Coordinates of C-alpha atoms in Angstrom, one line a residue:
Chain A
X1 CA -0.2 0.0 0.2
X2 CA 1.0 3.4 -0.9
X3 CA 1.2 6.6 1.0
X4 CA -0.3 9.8 -0.3
X5 CA 1.6 12.5 -0.3
X6 CA -1.2 14.4 1.5
X7 CA -1.1 11.7 4.3
X8 CA 2.4 11.3 3.9
X9 CA 3.0 14.8 5.5
X10 CA -0.4 14.3 8.2
X11 CA 2.2 11.5 9.3
X12 CA 5.5 13.1 8.6
X13 CA 5.7 13.4 13.0
X14 CA 5.0 9.7 13.8
X15 CA 6.7 8.5 9.9
X16 CA 10.4 10.4 10.8
X17 CA 10.4 8.2 14.2
X18 CA 13.2 5.8 13.9
X19 CA 10.8 2.1 14.6
X20 CA 8.3 3.9 12.0
X21 CA 7.7 4.1 9.1
X22 CA 5.5 3.8 6.3
X23 CA 4.7 -0.1 6.1
X24 CA 3.7 0.7 10.2
X25 CA 1.2 3.6 8.9
X26 CA -0.2 1.7 5.9
X27 CA -0.9 -1.1 9.0
X28 CA -2.9 0.7 11.3
X29 CA -4.4 2.8 8.5
X30 CA -5.9 -1.1 7.3
X31 CA -6.7 -1.3 11.0
X32 CA -10.5 -1.6 12.3
X33 CA -10.7 -1.0 15.8
X34 CA -14.2 -0.5 18.5
X35 CA -14.0 2.4 21.1
X36 CA -16.4 1.1 24.3
X37 CA -18.1 4.6 24.9
X38 CA -17.9 8.3 24.3
X39 CA -16.7 10.0 27.1
X40 CA -13.3 11.3 28.9
X41 CA -11.6 7.9 28.4
X42 CA -13.8 8.2 24.9
X43 CA -12.6 11.8 23.6
X44 CA -9.2 11.4 24.1
X45 CA -9.0 7.3 23.1
X46 CA -10.7 7.9 19.7
X47 CA -9.2 11.2 19.5
X48 CA -5.2 10.2 19.7
X49 CA -6.4 6.8 17.3
X50 CA -7.6 9.1 15.2
X51 CA -4.8 11.3 14.4
X52 CA -2.2 8.7 14.2
X53 CA -4.2 7.5 11.1
X54 CA -5.8 4.6 12.2
X55 CA -8.4 2.8 9.6
X56 CA -11.8 2.5 10.9
X57 CA -12.6 3.6 14.0
X58 CA -15.9 2.3 15.6
X59 CA -17.6 4.2 18.4
X60 CA -20.0 2.6 21.0
X61 CA -21.7 4.7 22.9
X62 CA -25.8 5.5 24.3
X63 CA -25.3 8.7 26.3
X64 CA -26.6 11.6 25.7
X65 CA -24.3 14.3 25.8
X66 CA -24.8 16.1 29.7
X67 CA -23.7 19.7 31.3
X68 CA -21.5 17.4 33.1
X69 CA -19.6 16.0 30.5
X70 CA -17.6 19.4 29.7
X71 CA -15.1 19.7 32.4
X72 CA -13.4 16.4 30.3
X73 CA -15.3 14.9 27.4
X74 CA -12.9 17.8 25.5
X75 CA -15.6 16.8 22.3
X76 CA -18.3 18.4 22.9
X77 CA -19.1 21.8 23.9
X78 CA -23.0 23.5 25.3
X79 CA -24.1 23.1 21.9
X80 CA -23.6 19.2 22.4
X81 CA -25.6 19.3 25.5
X82 CA -28.6 16.9 25.1
X83 CA -27.2 15.3 21.7
X84 CA -25.3 11.3 21.2
X85 CA -22.4 11.4 22.1
X86 CA -21.0 9.3 19.4
X87 CA -22.6 11.8 17.3
X88 CA -20.7 14.4 17.0
X89 CA -17.7 12.8 18.1
X90 CA -18.1 11.0 15.2
X91 CA -18.7 14.0 12.7
X92 CA -15.6 16.2 14.8
X93 CA -13.8 13.7 14.1
X94 CA -14.0 12.9 10.2
X95 CA -13.3 17.1 10.2
X96 CA -10.1 16.8 11.8
X97 CA -8.9 13.5 10.4
X98 CA -10.9 12.8 7.0
X99 CA -8.8 10.2 5.6
X100 CA -10.0 7.8 7.9
X101 CA -13.7 6.3 8.5
X102 CA -15.4 7.0 12.0
X103 CA -19.5 5.2 12.5
X104 CA -20.6 6.1 15.3
X105 CA -23.1 3.3 17.1
X106 CA -25.2 4.2 19.9
X107 CA -26.2 1.6 21.7
X108 CA -26.0 0.6 24.8
X109 CA -23.1 -2.8 25.3
X110 CA -24.9 -6.0 27.3
X111 CA -23.4 -9.5 28.2
X112 CA -25.8 -10.5 25.9
X113 CA -25.7 -7.7 22.7
X114 CA -21.2 -7.5 23.7
X115 CA -20.5 -10.7 21.6
X116 CA -21.9 -9.9 18.9
X117 CA -20.9 -6.4 19.2
X118 CA -17.3 -7.0 19.8
X119 CA -16.5 -9.6 16.2
X120 CA -14.7 -8.6 13.6
X121 CA -12.3 -6.1 15.0
X122 CA -8.8 -5.0 15.1
X123 CA -8.6 -4.1 18.8
X124 CA -10.6 -3.2 21.5
X125 CA -10.5 0.0 23.4
X126 CA -12.5 0.9 26.3
X127 CA -13.6 3.7 27.5
X128 CA -16.4 2.6 29.5
X129 CA -17.1 3.4 33.2
X130 CA -19.2 1.0 35.3
X131 CA -18.4 -3.2 36.3
X132 CA -21.2 -4.9 34.4
X133 CA -20.1 -3.4 31.1
X134 CA -16.8 -4.0 31.6
X135 CA -16.0 -7.4 32.6
X136 CA -19.0 -8.2 29.3
X137 CA -16.4 -6.2 26.6
X138 CA -13.3 -7.7 28.4
X139 CA -16.1 -11.0 28.3
X140 CA -16.3 -10.2 24.8
X141 CA -12.7 -9.7 23.9
X142 CA -11.5 -12.5 25.1
X143 CA -14.2 -14.8 23.2
X144 CA -12.7 -13.1 20.2
X145 CA -9.9 -12.9 21.3
X146 CA -9.2 -9.3 19.9
X147 CA -6.4 -7.4 21.7
X148 CA -7.9 -5.2 24.5
X149 CA -6.9 -1.8 26.2
X150 CA -8.4 -1.5 28.9
X151 CA -8.5 1.8 31.1
X152 CA -10.4 3.2 34.7
X153 CA -9.9 6.9 36.3
X154 CA -10.8 7.0 39.8
X155 CA -10.4 10.4 41.5
X156 CA -7.2 10.3 41.7
X157 CA -5.5 7.6 40.3
X158 CA -5.5 6.1 36.8
X159 CA -5.2 2.7 35.8
X160 CA -4.0 0.7 32.3
X161 CA -3.3 -2.7 31.0
X162 CA -3.2 -4.0 28.0
X163 CA -5.0 -7.5 26.8
X164 CA -4.0 -10.5 24.1
X165 CA -6.1 -12.5 24.9
X166 CA -5.2 -16.3 25.3
X167 CA -1.6 -15.2 24.9
X168 CA -1.6 -12.1 28.4
X169 CA -3.1 -11.4 31.8
X170 CA -6.7 -10.0 31.1
X171 CA -8.5 -8.6 33.3
X172 CA -10.6 -11.9 34.9
X173 CA -7.1 -13.1 34.6
X174 CA -6.6 -10.3 37.3
X175 CA -10.1 -9.1 38.9
X176 CA -12.1 -12.4 39.2
X177 CA -15.8 -11.1 40.1
X178 CA -16.2 -7.5 40.2
X179 CA -16.4 -6.0 44.3
X180 CA -19.4 -6.5 46.4
X181 CA -22.4 -3.5 46.4
X182 CA -20.9 -1.8 49.2
X183 CA -17.1 -1.7 47.9
X184 CA -18.4 0.5 45.0
X185 CA -16.8 4.3 45.2
X186 CA -19.5 6.4 47.0
X187 CA -20.4 9.5 45.2
X188 CA -17.7 11.5 46.7
X189 CA -15.6 9.8 43.8
X190 CA -17.8 9.7 40.6
X191 CA -15.1 13.5 40.8
X192 CA -12.8 13.2 38.6
X193 CA -10.4 15.9 36.7
X194 CA -9.5 16.2 32.7
X195 CA -6.5 15.2 32.6
X196 CA -6.7 12.5 34.7
X197 CA -8.9 11.0 31.6
X198 CA -6.3 12.4 29.2
X199 CA -3.4 10.9 30.2
X200 CA -4.9 7.1 30.8
X201 CA -6.8 7.5 27.6
X202 CA -3.8 9.0 25.2
X203 CA -2.0 6.1 27.7
X204 CA -4.6 3.4 26.3
X205 CA -4.2 4.6 23.0
X206 CA -0.6 4.7 22.7
X207 CA -0.1 1.2 23.5
X208 CA -3.4 0.0 20.5
X209 CA -1.6 2.8 18.1
X210 CA 2.3 0.8 19.0
X211 CA 0.4 -2.3 18.8
X212 CA -1.3 -2.0 15.5
X213 CA 1.7 -0.7 14.3
X214 CA 3.2 -3.7 15.2
X215 CA 6.0 -2.5 17.5
X216 CA 6.3 -3.9 21.3
X217 CA 4.1 -3.1 24.1
X218 CA 4.9 -2.4 27.5
X219 CA 1.7 -3.0 29.1
X220 CA 1.0 -6.8 28.3
X221 CA 1.1 -8.5 31.5
X222 CA 1.0 -5.1 33.5
X223 CA -1.0 -2.6 35.2
X224 CA 0.1 0.5 34.3
X225 CA -0.6 2.6 37.9
X226 CA -0.9 6.4 38.2
X227 CA -1.3 7.8 41.6
X228 CA -1.4 11.9 40.7
X229 CA -1.2 13.0 44.7
X230 CA 2.3 12.1 44.2
X231 CA 2.5 12.1 40.2
X232 CA 4.2 8.2 40.8
X233 CA 3.9 5.7 37.9
X234 CA 3.6 1.9 39.5
X235 CA 4.0 -0.5 37.1
X236 CA 1.8 -4.1 39.4
X237 CA 3.6 -7.4 36.8
X238 CA 0.2 -9.9 36.5
X239 CA -0.3 -13.5 35.3
X240 CA -2.5 -14.9 32.2
X241 CA -4.8 -18.4 34.6
X242 CA -5.7 -21.0 32.9
X243 CA -8.7 -21.4 35.0
X244 CA -10.2 -18.0 34.3
X245 CA -13.3 -17.2 33.2
X246 CA -13.1 -15.4 30.8
X247 CA -9.5 -16.7 29.0
X248 CA -8.7 -19.9 29.9
X249 CA -9.1 -23.3 28.8
X250 CA -12.8 -23.0 29.3
X251 CA -15.5 -20.2 29.6
X252 CA -17.8 -20.1 31.8
X253 CA -20.9 -16.8 31.1
X254 CA -20.3 -14.8 34.0
X255 CA -22.8 -11.9 34.1
X256 CA -21.6 -9.1 36.1
X257 CA -24.9 -7.7 38.1
X258 CA -25.6 -3.5 36.7
X259 CA -25.2 -1.8 40.9
X260 CA -26.0 0.9 42.0
X261 CA -21.8 3.0 41.5
X262 CA -21.3 6.0 40.3
X263 CA -20.2 7.1 36.7
X264 CA -17.8 9.5 36.8
X265 CA -15.3 8.1 33.5
Chain B
X1 CA 31.0 9.5 0.9
X2 CA 31.6 12.2 -1.0
X3 CA 32.4 12.6 -5.3
X4 CA 31.0 11.0 -8.0
X5 CA 30.2 7.9 -8.0
X6 CA 30.1 5.3 -10.5
X7 CA 26.2 4.1 -9.7
X8 CA 23.5 4.8 -12.0
X9 CA 20.1 6.3 -9.9
X10 CA 16.8 4.1 -10.7
X11 CA 14.5 6.6 -9.5
X12 CA 15.1 10.3 -8.6
X13 CA 13.8 12.9 -6.2
X14 CA 13.3 16.0 -6.8
X15 CA 13.1 17.9 -3.2
X16 CA 14.0 21.8 -4.4
X17 CA 12.6 24.2 -1.9
X18 CA 11.3 21.4 1.2
X19 CA 13.7 22.0 4.7
X20 CA 14.2 19.1 7.4
X21 CA 13.0 17.0 9.0
X22 CA 9.5 16.8 5.8
X23 CA 13.2 16.4 3.3
X24 CA 14.0 13.4 5.5
X25 CA 10.7 12.3 5.6
X26 CA 10.3 12.0 2.0
X27 CA 13.0 10.6 1.5
X28 CA 12.7 7.6 3.8
X29 CA 9.7 6.8 2.3
X30 CA 10.9 7.2 -0.9
X31 CA 13.1 3.9 0.3
X32 CA 10.9 2.6 1.6
X33 CA 9.3 1.6 -0.9
X34 CA 11.9 1.2 -3.0
X35 CA 13.5 -1.5 -0.3
X36 CA 10.4 -4.1 -1.6
X37 CA 10.0 -3.6 -3.7
X38 CA 13.0 -5.2 -5.2
X39 CA 15.5 -2.4 -4.0
X40 CA 17.4 0.0 -6.3
X41 CA 19.5 3.5 -6.1
X42 CA 18.1 6.9 -5.3
X43 CA 18.7 10.4 -6.6
X44 CA 17.6 12.9 -4.0
X45 CA 17.9 16.9 -5.2
X46 CA 18.1 18.9 -2.8
X47 CA 18.7 23.0 -1.8
X48 CA 18.9 22.5 1.9
X49 CA 22.1 22.0 3.1
X50 CA 20.6 21.2 7.0
X51 CA 19.8 17.9 4.3
X52 CA 22.7 16.7 3.6
X53 CA 24.3 15.9 6.8
X54 CA 20.8 15.1 8.2
X55 CA 19.2 12.9 6.1
X56 CA 22.3 10.3 5.4
X57 CA 22.8 11.0 9.9
X58 CA 19.6 9.6 9.9
X59 CA 19.2 6.5 7.9
X60 CA 21.5 5.0 10.0
X61 CA 19.4 4.8 13.4
X62 CA 16.5 2.7 10.5
X63 CA 16.3 -0.6 10.7
X64 CA 16.3 -1.2 7.0
X65 CA 20.3 -0.5 6.3
X66 CA 20.9 2.4 3.3
X67 CA 24.0 3.0 2.1
X68 CA 24.9 6.5 0.8
X69 CA 27.5 6.2 -1.7
X70 CA 27.9 10.1 -2.9
X71 CA 26.6 14.2 -1.8
X72 CA 27.8 16.0 -4.8
X73 CA 27.5 19.3 -4.5
X74 CA 26.6 20.1 -7.7
X75 CA 25.5 24.7 -7.7
X76 CA 25.9 26.6 -4.7
X77 CA 23.3 25.4 -2.2
X78 CA 21.7 22.6 -5.0
X79 CA 23.1 18.8 -3.7
X80 CA 22.2 15.2 -5.1
X81 CA 22.8 12.4 -2.5
X82 CA 22.7 9.3 -3.9
X83 CA 21.3 5.9 -1.7
X84 CA 20.9 3.1 -2.2
X85 CA 18.0 0.7 -1.0
X86 CA 19.0 -3.7 -0.4
X87 CA 15.7 -5.0 -0.7
X88 CA 13.3 -6.3 2.3
X89 CA 11.1 -9.3 2.4
X90 CA 7.6 -7.9 2.8

């Protein structure tokens, strides 16, 4: 595949990198990626996938823009309040990079539809903000063997982890079950500063772009934990479990119930 | 690595008017295309003197082993670089 002169110019600052070139750019152009969630994480994720030149991006979210989103979800403005997020996001992303295709999918991801919805993608980058959907996305990616780039933010802490199913630990290998209802965050913990989701979403997007381009990635079998009170990045090694209900030898359906929890991302 | 060479270029890239880092990006992409389609010798035409040093230096950091055959100052700020791209399998 040959890149057009416009594409060479647009991507010149990444094409100039030693491990990056026309082949890596062409891999990104041919890639089909799903972004689950168009919120605090979904905004930086989808923007950086768009800027990097990922050829096809599908964004799933059923929410409408709310005024409370605007401290972190930078794809939207006050005029967008009440409109479907994914439609606004897709339009804006296509304006930013007309060379790629962005498809809005207004849908709620559930444990029942995730397995069909997340099919045929080269990668999924997860910007969901709650446990039922997070586990549904993880299990669907494990069964469909779709690489998954996980991220989460709670108050001043953020996490990210890259999952290559059957090869590296999945979310359920590390957290087999969702925390019990009493352990889920309280209202105050719904707080989030925009740059927090910006950092974590950008890390997820970077891992996905590097993976899709064929470069090494650093968050396989590792959870990156960012504590912004002390501004420290820690990495915790994790291991794949062969008895994992999602990616292990035998798949066991384990939907996670909706609990009364905050949704902050 | 300076002076005349007997190698005949198989392709020519005219980068008159281009500046760094575009001079390197265009050269690199052209060389990659050549490397993946059988290799060859590229003649690069430049009028931006810093690129004359930067292109060979940056090419050394690439995984593909390119060979700068000659650098010739044809007149004033005009330069011609001759670079060999090896043949690489996809």
